[in-house]
Amino acid sequence: RGSRMTFTRLLSLAAALVLTSHASGGGPTNVGGFVVTNTTWTAANSPYIVTAAIIVGGGATLTIEPGVTVKINAGLGITVGSQTFGAGTLKALGTAGQKITFTSNVAPAQPGQWKDIQFTDFAIDAAFDAGGGYLSGSILRHCIVEYAGSGASGTTGAVTITQSSPLIDFCEVRNTARSGVYASTQSPTPTLRITNSTLH
């Protein structure tokens, strides 16, 4: 995975290329590029418009608050973890009354307008307590994912999981051009958990 010097240079480049701009006094907020420091997308600055592909790495966590809407431009997506930039975590923690929505930024909205939310083998897996309760790691909870699936047929979905184990809980995946969830996991990867969810 390269030398420490190369990785440090890449992180510096990533930090320089982050295209995140926060609106003052509310959204919309344009976001794009590399997330290599802990970042929170707040309800106050929603909606977030993804104008360049998002990659979460460098050990960073992208946290999305309840009630946030993420509108993604055509052909783009969100990737969690990267061989180049290392581990990453996505915590999209909505509530029953304030769901997080990942949707198209193209009108009229149609299936397959944006790519996917992709958890790679560098995404931090969900961890659980002895009773099975969520403790930490990558999670989509009380989320709606819609109008995605522009990736290659047979290898991607609206949510694509490769050798990774996020928790998907109380989510609805709908109006997608590919599988709702496309998962490729095998031992010794921990068991993938998809619970209380509806996948169209």
Coordinates of N, CA, C and O in Angstrom, one line a residue, residues 118-122 155 160-165 182-185:
Q118 N -20.8 3.3 -1.5 CA -19.9 2.1 -1.6 C -19.1 2.0 -0.3 O -18.3 2.9 0.1
F119 N -19.2 0.8 0.3 CA -18.4 0.5 1.5 C -17.3 -0.5 1.0 O -17.6 -1.7 0.6
T120 N -16.0 -0.1 0.9 CA -15.0 -0.9 0.4 C -14.4 -1.8 1.6 O -14.8 -1.7 2.8
D121 N -13.4 -2.6 1.3 CA -12.8 -3.4 2.3 C -11.9 -2.5 3.3 O -11.4 -3.1 4.3
F122 N -11.8 -1.2 3.0 CA -11.1 -0.3 3.9 C -12.1 0.5 4.8 O -11.7 1.3 5.5
T155 N -22.3 -5.8 -10.7 CA -21.2 -5.6 -9.7 C -21.5 -4.4 -8.8 O -20.6 -4.2 -7.9
T160 N -23.3 -0.5 -2.4 CA -22.4 -1.6 -2.8 C -21.5 -1.9 -1.7 O -20.8 -0.9 -1.1
I161 N -21.4 -3.1 -1.3 CA -20.6 -3.5 -0.1 C -19.6 -4.6 -0.6 O -19.9 -5.7 -1.0
T162 N -18.3 -4.3 -0.4 CA -17.2 -5.1 -0.9 C -16.3 -5.5 0.3 O -15.6 -4.6 0.8
Q163 N -16.4 -6.7 0.7 CA -15.5 -7.2 1.8 C -15.6 -6.3 3.1 O -14.6 -6.0 3.7
S164 N -16.8 -5.9 3.4 CA -17.1 -4.9 4.4 C -18.4 -5.3 5.1 O -19.2 -6.0 4.6
S165 N -18.5 -4.8 6.3 CA -19.7 -5.1 7.1 C -20.3 -3.9 7.9 O -20.2 -3.8 9.1
Y182 N -25.9 -4.5 -3.2 CA -25.1 -5.5 -3.8 C -23.9 -5.8 -2.9 O -23.1 -4.9 -2.6
A183 N -23.8 -7.0 -2.3 CA -22.8 -7.3 -1.3 C -22.0 -8.4 -1.7 O -22.4 -9.5 -2.2
S184 N -20.6 -8.2 -1.6 CA -19.7 -9.3 -1.9 C -18.8 -9.4 -0.6 O -17.9 -8.6 -0.4
T185 N -19.1 -10.3 0.3 CA -18.4 -10.5 1.5 C -18.1 -12.0 1.7 O -18.8 -12.9 1.3

